[in-house]
């Protein structure tokens, strides 16, 4: 039985929502769990999963079906978490890193930077208690980060519309591991890649779940029944609700035996059930499954970059299919190679964040360069999208430590901003601030302060002296120049 529990804003159904896993030190749960959940729900419509007992180890066989399906790990960070043995860091965090699942640490106590860097390295974090008035607010940062990592409702709707067909997967909750195996078996055939599977994820039957069952059945072309002894050894929801509903709707039914089961008892308890196919015999299963769904009109979409991109997102985020990151990367990359701009931008962000792939700044740089070239060719230098792409390219060079190339690109960014938007524009001010930062990296503190002052003065004119962006443009430049002058390495990047 899975240890996983779920919370949603307003107790809505978690079905179809992005999955966020919150894990922490056991002694921090009571103090910080509710706050973290409330903060997330303020800015993102998602489902938050957790275990009530943070000391209980998640069994290895449940990690793929539980942790492996998460879109993001969120970790409230305290001194206790960083200095004592706990499941959160010793197991959950390790699993996320090994499987390239994004991790967002949230600092819940000040003064723990040194301990943080020993455990998390230079991984970015959020600090809701920062007293720095020059920073963008915590809530705004959290919203931007979650939006960049989690699929929004509009994109999820596009993904669902891209599927060729839906099938309904019915199984006992205690057999969820076999359900995951069956989904992978179905999707292993190229013809079935674009078929969505309706399954209940972590839901517990009850409340308003019956309505969702009937809606899913109505749009599904096939009812697939996962057969194990658990299906016949006691009365259950599949037997009393799902199977009768499928028969009432006149759905094609395909029983798949994943564990040897008493066939006579199965026929007795499930009226008019068709013969079961053995899911352990892959060739036999594929032949029977393909024959069963042969009436479904499967589209030829392999040459459509937008379709491949959307199906790639489905496998990346587990939208009505199992999470399959290698397949997701293959599909998204094929769309990016075909110059689908949203695929190129997604791939650059993924490599830059280590989200779904191994963190790789060189790969990010390659795609940032291609994105800039795309916008420059399509929209020309006078377009804001081109300027933003140039900025992101420069910042990637900066993170790689190539400050000479960063300066060259940032100077070009400022020149274009002046020509396109004029010398008194917020984008021009942002370019000035970027110049201040890179001069600080190069150790030219006079230039850093010169451009920092220019950015500050321009922002005072445009948005006012007390605006956070105005304070940032000057205060951050001075702070960074002083830190570099003192020889203090800046680590533990705050988002």
Coordinates of C-alpha atoms in Angstrom, one line a residue:
X1 CA 0.0 0.0 0.0
X2 CA 1.4 3.4 -1.0
X3 CA 2.3 5.8 1.8
X4 CA 1.5 8.7 -0.4
X5 CA -1.2 11.2 0.7
X6 CA -2.4 14.2 -1.4
X7 CA -3.6 17.8 -0.8
X8 CA -5.2 20.2 -3.2
X9 CA -6.5 23.7 -2.9
X10 CA -10.1 23.6 -1.7
X11 CA -10.0 19.8 -1.6
X12 CA -10.5 19.6 -5.4
X13 CA -9.7 16.4 -7.3
X14 CA -6.0 16.0 -7.9
X15 CA -6.7 14.3 -11.2
X16 CA -4.9 16.0 -14.1
X17 CA -3.0 18.5 -11.9
X18 CA 0.8 18.9 -11.8
X19 CA 2.3 16.8 -9.0
X20 CA 4.5 18.4 -6.4
X21 CA 6.1 16.3 -3.7
X22 CA 6.9 18.0 -0.4
X23 CA 9.5 16.3 1.9
X24 CA 11.3 17.6 5.0
X25 CA 12.9 16.7 8.3
X26 CA 10.3 14.8 10.4
X27 CA 10.6 17.5 13.2
X28 CA 9.9 20.3 10.7
X29 CA 6.7 18.8 9.3
X30 CA 4.3 20.3 11.9
X31 CA 5.9 23.8 11.7
X32 CA 6.5 24.2 8.0
X33 CA 4.4 21.8 5.9
X34 CA 1.2 23.9 6.1
X35 CA 3.1 27.1 5.2
X36 CA 4.8 25.6 2.2
X37 CA 1.5 24.2 0.9
X38 CA -0.3 27.5 1.4
X39 CA 2.4 29.4 -0.4
X40 CA 2.3 27.1 -3.3
X41 CA -1.5 27.1 -3.6
X42 CA -1.5 30.9 -3.7
X43 CA 0.4 30.9 -7.0
X44 CA -0.1 27.4 -8.6
X45 CA -3.0 25.1 -9.2
X46 CA -1.4 21.7 -8.4
X47 CA -1.6 18.6 -6.2
X48 CA 0.8 18.3 -3.3
X49 CA 1.9 14.8 -2.3
X50 CA 3.6 13.9 0.9
X51 CA 3.9 11.1 3.5
X52 CA 2.4 11.8 6.9
X53 CA 5.3 10.0 8.6
X54 CA 8.5 11.5 7.3
X55 CA 10.6 8.9 9.1
X56 CA 9.0 5.9 7.3
X57 CA 11.1 4.7 4.3
X58 CA 9.3 4.5 1.0
X59 CA 9.8 1.0 -0.3
X60 CA 12.0 0.6 -3.3
X61 CA 9.1 -1.0 -5.3
X62 CA 7.0 2.1 -4.7
X63 CA 9.5 4.7 -5.7
X64 CA 8.9 4.5 -9.4
X65 CA 5.2 4.6 -9.1
X66 CA 5.2 7.3 -6.4
X67 CA 8.3 9.5 -6.5
X68 CA 9.0 8.8 -10.1
X69 CA 5.7 10.3 -11.2
X70 CA 6.4 13.7 -9.5
X71 CA 7.0 16.8 -11.5
X72 CA 8.8 18.7 -8.7
X73 CA 10.3 18.1 -5.2
X74 CA 10.0 20.9 -2.7
X75 CA 12.2 20.8 0.4
X76 CA 11.8 23.2 3.4
X77 CA 15.4 23.6 4.6
X78 CA 16.4 24.0 8.2
X79 CA 19.5 23.5 10.4
X80 CA 18.1 20.2 11.6
X81 CA 17.6 19.0 8.0
X82 CA 21.2 19.9 7.1
X83 CA 22.9 18.5 10.2
X84 CA 21.1 15.3 11.1
X85 CA 20.4 12.0 9.3
X86 CA 16.9 12.0 7.7
X87 CA 15.0 10.4 4.8
X88 CA 14.5 13.7 3.0
X89 CA 18.1 14.2 2.2
X90 CA 19.4 10.7 2.4
X91 CA 16.8 9.1 0.2
X92 CA 14.2 11.4 -1.4
X93 CA 16.7 14.1 -2.5
X94 CA 19.1 11.5 -3.9
X95 CA 16.3 9.9 -5.9
X96 CA 15.3 13.2 -7.4
X97 CA 18.9 14.0 -8.4
X98 CA 19.4 10.6 -9.9
X99 CA 16.2 10.7 -11.9
X100 CA 16.6 14.4 -13.0
X101 CA 13.5 15.6 -11.2
X102 CA 13.6 19.3 -10.4
X103 CA 14.2 20.2 -6.8
X104 CA 13.3 23.5 -5.1
X105 CA 14.8 24.1 -1.7
X106 CA 13.1 26.8 0.4
X107 CA 15.2 28.2 3.2
X108 CA 13.2 28.4 6.4
X109 CA 16.0 29.7 8.7
X110 CA 18.6 32.4 8.1
X111 CA 22.3 31.9 8.9
X112 CA 22.6 28.3 7.4
X113 CA 24.2 29.2 4.1
X114 CA 27.5 27.3 4.9
X115 CA 25.6 24.1 5.9
X116 CA 23.3 24.5 2.9
X117 CA 26.1 24.6 0.3
X118 CA 27.6 21.4 1.8
X119 CA 24.4 19.5 1.0
X120 CA 22.9 21.3 -2.0
X121 CA 26.0 22.8 -3.6
X122 CA 25.1 25.8 -5.8
X123 CA 21.5 24.6 -6.4
X124 CA 19.1 27.6 -6.5
X125 CA 16.8 28.2 -3.5
X126 CA 14.1 30.6 -2.3
X127 CA 14.1 32.5 0.9
X128 CA 10.7 33.7 2.1
X129 CA 12.2 35.5 5.0
X130 CA 14.8 37.6 3.2
X131 CA 15.1 41.2 4.5
X132 CA 16.8 42.5 1.3
X133 CA 14.4 45.2 0.0
X134 CA 16.2 45.2 -3.3
X135 CA 15.0 41.6 -4.1
X136 CA 12.0 40.7 -6.1
X137 CA 9.3 39.3 -3.7
X138 CA 9.3 35.7 -2.6
X139 CA 5.8 35.1 -3.8
X140 CA 6.6 36.5 -7.3
X141 CA 9.8 34.4 -7.5
X142 CA 7.9 31.3 -6.4
X143 CA 5.2 31.9 -9.0
X144 CA 7.7 32.4 -11.8
X145 CA 9.7 29.3 -10.8
X146 CA 6.6 27.0 -10.6
X147 CA 5.4 28.4 -14.0
X148 CA 8.7 27.5 -15.6
X149 CA 8.8 23.9 -14.2
X150 CA 5.1 22.9 -14.1
X151 CA 2.8 22.6 -17.1
X152 CA 0.0 25.2 -16.9
X153 CA -3.7 24.3 -17.5
X154 CA -3.8 25.7 -21.0
X155 CA -0.8 23.7 -22.2
X156 CA -2.1 20.5 -20.5
X157 CA -5.4 21.0 -22.5
X158 CA -3.3 21.2 -25.7
X159 CA -1.5 18.0 -24.7
X160 CA -4.7 16.1 -24.1
X161 CA -6.1 17.3 -27.5
X162 CA -3.0 15.9 -29.2
X163 CA -3.7 12.2 -28.2
X164 CA -5.1 9.9 -30.9
X165 CA -7.3 8.1 -28.4
X166 CA -8.0 7.2 -24.8
X167 CA -8.2 3.9 -23.0
X168 CA -9.4 3.3 -19.5
X169 CA -7.1 1.3 -17.2
X170 CA -8.9 -0.3 -14.3
X171 CA -6.9 -1.9 -11.4
X172 CA -6.8 -2.4 -7.6
X173 CA -4.8 0.3 -5.8
X174 CA -2.5 -2.3 -4.3
X175 CA -1.6 -3.4 -7.8
X176 CA -0.4 0.1 -8.9
X177 CA 3.1 -1.3 -9.6
X178 CA 1.7 -3.7 -12.2
X179 CA -0.4 -0.9 -13.6
X180 CA 2.8 1.1 -14.3
X181 CA 4.3 -2.0 -16.0
X182 CA 1.2 -2.4 -18.1
X183 CA 1.2 1.2 -19.2
X184 CA 4.9 0.9 -20.3
X185 CA 4.1 -2.3 -22.1
X186 CA 1.2 -0.7 -24.0
X187 CA 3.3 2.4 -25.0
X188 CA 6.4 0.3 -26.0
X189 CA 4.8 -0.3 -29.4
X190 CA 5.3 2.7 -31.7
X191 CA 1.7 2.6 -32.9
X192 CA 0.5 3.0 -29.3
X193 CA 2.7 5.9 -28.4
X194 CA 0.0 8.5 -28.9
X195 CA -2.7 6.7 -26.9
X196 CA -3.6 8.3 -23.6
X197 CA -4.4 6.1 -20.6
X198 CA -7.0 7.2 -18.0
X199 CA -5.9 5.9 -14.7
X200 CA -6.5 7.1 -11.1
X201 CA -2.9 7.9 -10.2
X202 CA -3.1 8.2 -6.3
X203 CA -6.8 8.7 -6.0
X204 CA -8.8 6.8 -3.4
X205 CA -12.3 5.8 -4.6
X206 CA -15.2 7.7 -2.9
X207 CA -16.5 11.2 -2.6
X208 CA -17.2 12.6 -6.1
X209 CA -15.0 10.1 -7.8
X210 CA -17.9 8.2 -9.5
X211 CA -18.6 11.2 -11.8
X212 CA -15.0 11.2 -13.0
X213 CA -15.2 7.4 -13.6
X214 CA -18.2 7.8 -15.9
X215 CA -16.8 10.8 -17.7
X216 CA -13.5 8.9 -18.4
X217 CA -15.4 5.8 -19.6
X218 CA -17.5 7.8 -22.0
X219 CA -14.4 9.2 -23.8
X220 CA -12.4 6.0 -23.7
X221 CA -12.3 3.6 -26.7
X222 CA -11.2 0.6 -24.6
X223 CA -11.6 -0.7 -21.0
X224 CA -8.4 -2.5 -20.0
X225 CA -8.7 -4.6 -16.8
X226 CA -5.5 -5.4 -14.9
X227 CA -5.9 -8.9 -13.5
X228 CA -4.1 -10.2 -10.4
X229 CA -5.4 -12.3 -7.4
X230 CA -6.2 -9.1 -5.7
X231 CA -9.1 -8.7 -8.2
X232 CA -10.9 -11.8 -6.9
X233 CA -9.8 -12.3 -3.3
X234 CA -12.3 -9.8 -1.8
X235 CA -15.0 -7.4 -2.9
X236 CA -13.6 -4.3 -4.5
X237 CA -14.3 -1.1 -6.3
X238 CA -13.3 -2.4 -9.7
X239 CA -15.7 -5.3 -9.3
X240 CA -18.7 -3.4 -8.0
X241 CA -18.4 0.0 -9.9
X242 CA -15.8 0.2 -12.7
X243 CA -16.4 -3.1 -14.5
X244 CA -20.2 -2.9 -14.4
X245 CA -20.0 0.7 -15.7
X246 CA -17.9 -0.4 -18.6
X247 CA -20.4 -3.1 -19.5
X248 CA -23.3 -0.7 -19.2
X249 CA -21.5 1.7 -21.6
X250 CA -20.9 -1.1 -24.1
X251 CA -17.1 -0.6 -24.0
X252 CA -14.7 -3.2 -25.5
X253 CA -13.1 -5.0 -22.6
X254 CA -9.5 -6.4 -22.6
X255 CA -8.5 -8.2 -19.4
X256 CA -4.7 -8.5 -19.0
X257 CA -3.3 -11.0 -16.5
X258 CA -0.1 -9.6 -14.9
X259 CA 0.0 -12.2 -12.1
X260 CA -1.3 -15.7 -12.3
X261 CA -4.9 -15.7 -11.2
X262 CA -7.7 -18.2 -10.7
X263 CA -9.5 -17.9 -14.1
X264 CA -12.6 -19.8 -12.9
X265 CA -13.0 -17.4 -10.0
X266 CA -12.4 -14.4 -12.3
X267 CA -15.2 -15.7 -14.7
X268 CA -17.5 -16.2 -11.7
X269 CA -17.1 -12.7 -10.2
X270 CA -16.9 -10.7 -13.5
X271 CA -19.9 -11.5 -15.6
X272 CA -19.3 -12.2 -19.3
X273 CA -15.6 -11.2 -19.0
X274 CA -13.6 -11.9 -22.2
X275 CA -10.7 -14.3 -22.1
X276 CA -7.7 -12.7 -20.4
X277 CA -4.4 -12.2 -22.3
X278 CA -1.1 -12.9 -20.5
X279 CA 0.7 -9.6 -19.9
X280 CA 3.9 -11.5 -19.1
X281 CA 4.0 -12.7 -22.7
X282 CA 4.9 -9.5 -24.5
X283 CA 4.4 -10.7 -28.1
X284 CA 1.1 -12.3 -27.3
X285 CA -0.1 -9.2 -25.5
X286 CA 0.9 -6.8 -28.3
X287 CA -0.9 -8.9 -30.9
X288 CA -4.1 -9.1 -28.9
X289 CA -3.9 -5.4 -27.9
X290 CA -3.3 -4.2 -31.4
X291 CA -6.2 -6.3 -32.7
X292 CA -8.5 -4.9 -30.0
X293 CA -7.7 -1.3 -30.8
X294 CA -7.5 -1.7 -34.6
X295 CA -10.8 0.2 -35.0
X296 CA -9.2 3.3 -33.4
X297 CA -8.1 5.7 -36.1
X298 CA -4.5 6.2 -35.3
X299 CA -3.1 9.3 -37.0
X300 CA 0.3 9.5 -38.7
X301 CA 1.8 12.3 -36.7
X302 CA 5.5 11.5 -36.7
X303 CA 6.4 14.4 -39.1
X304 CA 4.4 17.0 -37.1
X305 CA 6.8 18.9 -34.8
X306 CA 4.0 20.4 -32.7
X307 CA 2.4 17.0 -32.2
X308 CA 5.7 15.4 -31.2
X309 CA 6.4 18.3 -28.8
X310 CA 3.0 18.0 -27.0
X311 CA 3.3 14.2 -26.7
X312 CA 6.8 14.7 -25.4
X313 CA 5.4 17.0 -22.7
X314 CA 2.9 14.3 -21.8
X315 CA 5.6 11.8 -21.2
X316 CA 7.8 14.4 -19.4
X317 CA 5.1 15.4 -16.9
X318 CA 2.9 12.3 -16.8
X319 CA -0.2 13.9 -18.4
X320 CA -2.5 10.9 -18.9
X321 CA 0.5 8.6 -19.6
X322 CA 3.2 7.2 -17.4
X323 CA 6.3 9.4 -16.9
X324 CA 8.9 8.4 -19.4
X325 CA 11.7 11.0 -19.5
X326 CA 13.9 9.4 -22.2
X327 CA 11.0 9.2 -24.6
X328 CA 10.0 12.8 -23.7
X329 CA 13.5 14.1 -24.5
X330 CA 13.5 12.2 -27.8
X331 CA 10.2 13.7 -28.9
X332 CA 10.9 17.2 -27.6
X333 CA 14.4 17.2 -29.2
X334 CA 12.9 16.0 -32.6
X335 CA 10.5 19.0 -32.5
X336 CA 13.4 21.4 -31.5
X337 CA 15.5 20.1 -34.4
X338 CA 12.6 20.9 -36.7
X339 CA 12.9 24.5 -35.3
X340 CA 9.7 24.5 -33.3
X341 CA 10.5 27.5 -31.1
X342 CA 8.5 26.4 -28.0
X343 CA 10.4 23.1 -28.2
X344 CA 13.8 24.8 -28.5
X345 CA 13.0 27.0 -25.5
X346 CA 11.7 24.1 -23.4
X347 CA 14.9 22.1 -24.2
X348 CA 17.2 25.0 -23.3
X349 CA 15.3 25.5 -20.0
X350 CA 15.5 21.8 -19.2
X351 CA 19.3 21.6 -19.7
X352 CA 19.8 24.8 -17.8
X353 CA 17.7 23.5 -14.8
X354 CA 18.5 19.8 -15.0
X355 CA 14.8 19.2 -15.3
X356 CA 14.1 15.8 -16.9
X357 CA 17.7 15.7 -18.2
X358 CA 21.2 15.8 -16.7
X359 CA 22.2 19.4 -16.0
X360 CA 24.3 20.5 -19.0
X361 CA 25.2 24.1 -19.6
X362 CA 26.9 23.4 -22.9
X363 CA 23.7 21.9 -24.3
X364 CA 21.7 24.9 -22.9
X365 CA 24.2 27.2 -24.7
X366 CA 23.7 25.4 -28.0
X367 CA 19.9 25.8 -27.8
X368 CA 20.2 29.4 -26.6
X369 CA 22.3 30.2 -29.7
X370 CA 19.8 28.5 -32.0
X371 CA 16.9 30.4 -30.3
X372 CA 18.6 33.7 -30.8
X373 CA 19.3 32.9 -34.5
X374 CA 15.7 31.8 -35.0
X375 CA 14.2 35.1 -33.6
X376 CA 16.8 37.2 -35.4
X377 CA 16.0 35.5 -38.7
X378 CA 12.2 35.4 -38.2
X379 CA 11.5 38.7 -36.4
X380 CA 14.7 40.8 -36.9
X381 CA 16.8 42.6 -34.3
X382 CA 14.0 45.1 -33.6
X383 CA 11.8 42.5 -31.9
X384 CA 11.6 42.2 -28.2
X385 CA 11.7 38.4 -28.4
X386 CA 15.1 38.7 -30.2
X387 CA 16.5 41.0 -27.6
X388 CA 15.3 38.6 -24.8
X389 CA 16.9 35.6 -26.5
X390 CA 20.1 37.6 -26.8
X391 CA 20.0 38.3 -23.1
X392 CA 19.4 34.7 -22.2
X393 CA 22.3 33.7 -24.5
X394 CA 24.6 36.2 -22.8
X395 CA 23.6 35.0 -19.3
X396 CA 24.4 31.4 -20.2
X397 CA 27.9 32.4 -21.3
X398 CA 28.1 34.3 -18.0
X399 CA 27.2 31.2 -15.9
X400 CA 29.8 29.2 -17.9
X401 CA 32.4 31.8 -16.9
X402 CA 33.0 33.2 -20.4
X403 CA 32.8 36.9 -19.3
X404 CA 34.5 38.2 -22.5
X405 CA 31.7 36.7 -24.7
X406 CA 29.1 37.8 -22.2
X407 CA 30.3 41.4 -22.3
X408 CA 30.3 41.4 -26.1
X409 CA 26.7 40.1 -26.3
X410 CA 25.5 42.4 -23.5
X411 CA 27.0 45.5 -25.2
X412 CA 25.1 44.4 -28.3
X413 CA 22.0 44.0 -26.3
X414 CA 22.3 47.5 -24.9
X415 CA 23.0 49.0 -28.4
X416 CA 19.9 47.3 -29.8
X417 CA 17.8 48.3 -26.9
X418 CA 18.8 52.0 -27.4
X419 CA 18.0 51.8 -31.1
X420 CA 14.7 50.0 -30.8
X421 CA 13.2 51.3 -27.5
X422 CA 15.2 54.5 -26.9
X423 CA 17.5 55.4 -24.2
X424 CA 14.7 55.9 -21.6
X425 CA 13.0 52.6 -21.5
X426 CA 12.8 49.8 -18.9
X427 CA 14.4 47.3 -21.3
X428 CA 17.3 49.7 -21.8
X429 CA 17.7 50.1 -18.1
X430 CA 17.8 46.4 -17.7
X431 CA 20.6 46.2 -20.3
X432 CA 22.5 48.8 -18.3
X433 CA 22.2 46.7 -15.2
X434 CA 23.4 43.6 -17.0
X435 CA 26.4 45.6 -18.1
X436 CA 27.1 46.6 -14.5
X437 CA 27.0 43.0 -13.4
X438 CA 29.3 41.7 -16.1
X439 CA 31.9 44.4 -15.5
X440 CA 31.8 43.3 -11.9
X441 CA 32.5 39.8 -13.0
X442 CA 35.5 41.1 -15.0
X443 CA 36.8 43.0 -12.0
X444 CA 36.3 46.4 -13.5
X445 CA 34.6 47.9 -10.5
X446 CA 34.7 51.5 -11.8
X447 CA 32.7 50.4 -14.9
X448 CA 30.3 48.3 -12.7
X449 CA 29.5 51.3 -10.5
X450 CA 29.2 53.6 -13.6
X451 CA 26.6 51.4 -15.3
X452 CA 24.9 50.6 -12.0
X453 CA 24.4 54.3 -11.4
X454 CA 23.1 54.8 -14.9
X455 CA 20.6 52.0 -14.5
X456 CA 19.5 53.4 -11.1
X457 CA 19.0 56.9 -12.4
X458 CA 17.1 55.7 -15.5
X459 CA 14.8 53.5 -13.3
X460 CA 14.2 56.4 -11.0
X461 CA 12.9 58.4 -14.0
X462 CA 10.8 55.5 -15.4
X463 CA 9.3 53.7 -12.4
X464 CA 10.3 55.7 -9.3
X465 CA 13.0 55.6 -6.6
X466 CA 11.3 53.2 -4.3
X467 CA 10.4 50.5 -6.9
X468 CA 12.2 47.1 -6.1
X469 CA 13.7 47.0 -9.6
X470 CA 15.2 50.5 -9.1
X471 CA 16.7 49.5 -5.8
X472 CA 18.0 46.2 -7.3
X473 CA 19.7 48.0 -10.3
X474 CA 21.9 50.0 -8.0
X475 CA 22.1 48.1 -4.7
X476 CA 22.8 44.8 -6.3
X477 CA 25.6 46.2 -8.5
X478 CA 27.3 47.8 -5.5
X479 CA 26.9 44.7 -3.4
X480 CA 28.3 42.5 -6.1
X481 CA 31.3 44.8 -6.8
X482 CA 32.1 45.0 -3.1
X483 CA 31.9 41.2 -2.7
X484 CA 34.2 40.6 -5.7
X485 CA 36.6 43.3 -4.5
X486 CA 36.8 41.5 -1.2
X487 CA 37.5 38.2 -3.0
X488 CA 34.3 36.6 -1.6
X489 CA 32.9 33.9 -3.9
X490 CA 29.2 34.2 -4.5
X491 CA 27.6 30.8 -4.1
X492 CA 24.2 29.2 -3.3
X493 CA 22.3 31.2 -6.0
X494 CA 19.0 32.6 -4.7
X495 CA 16.3 32.5 -7.3

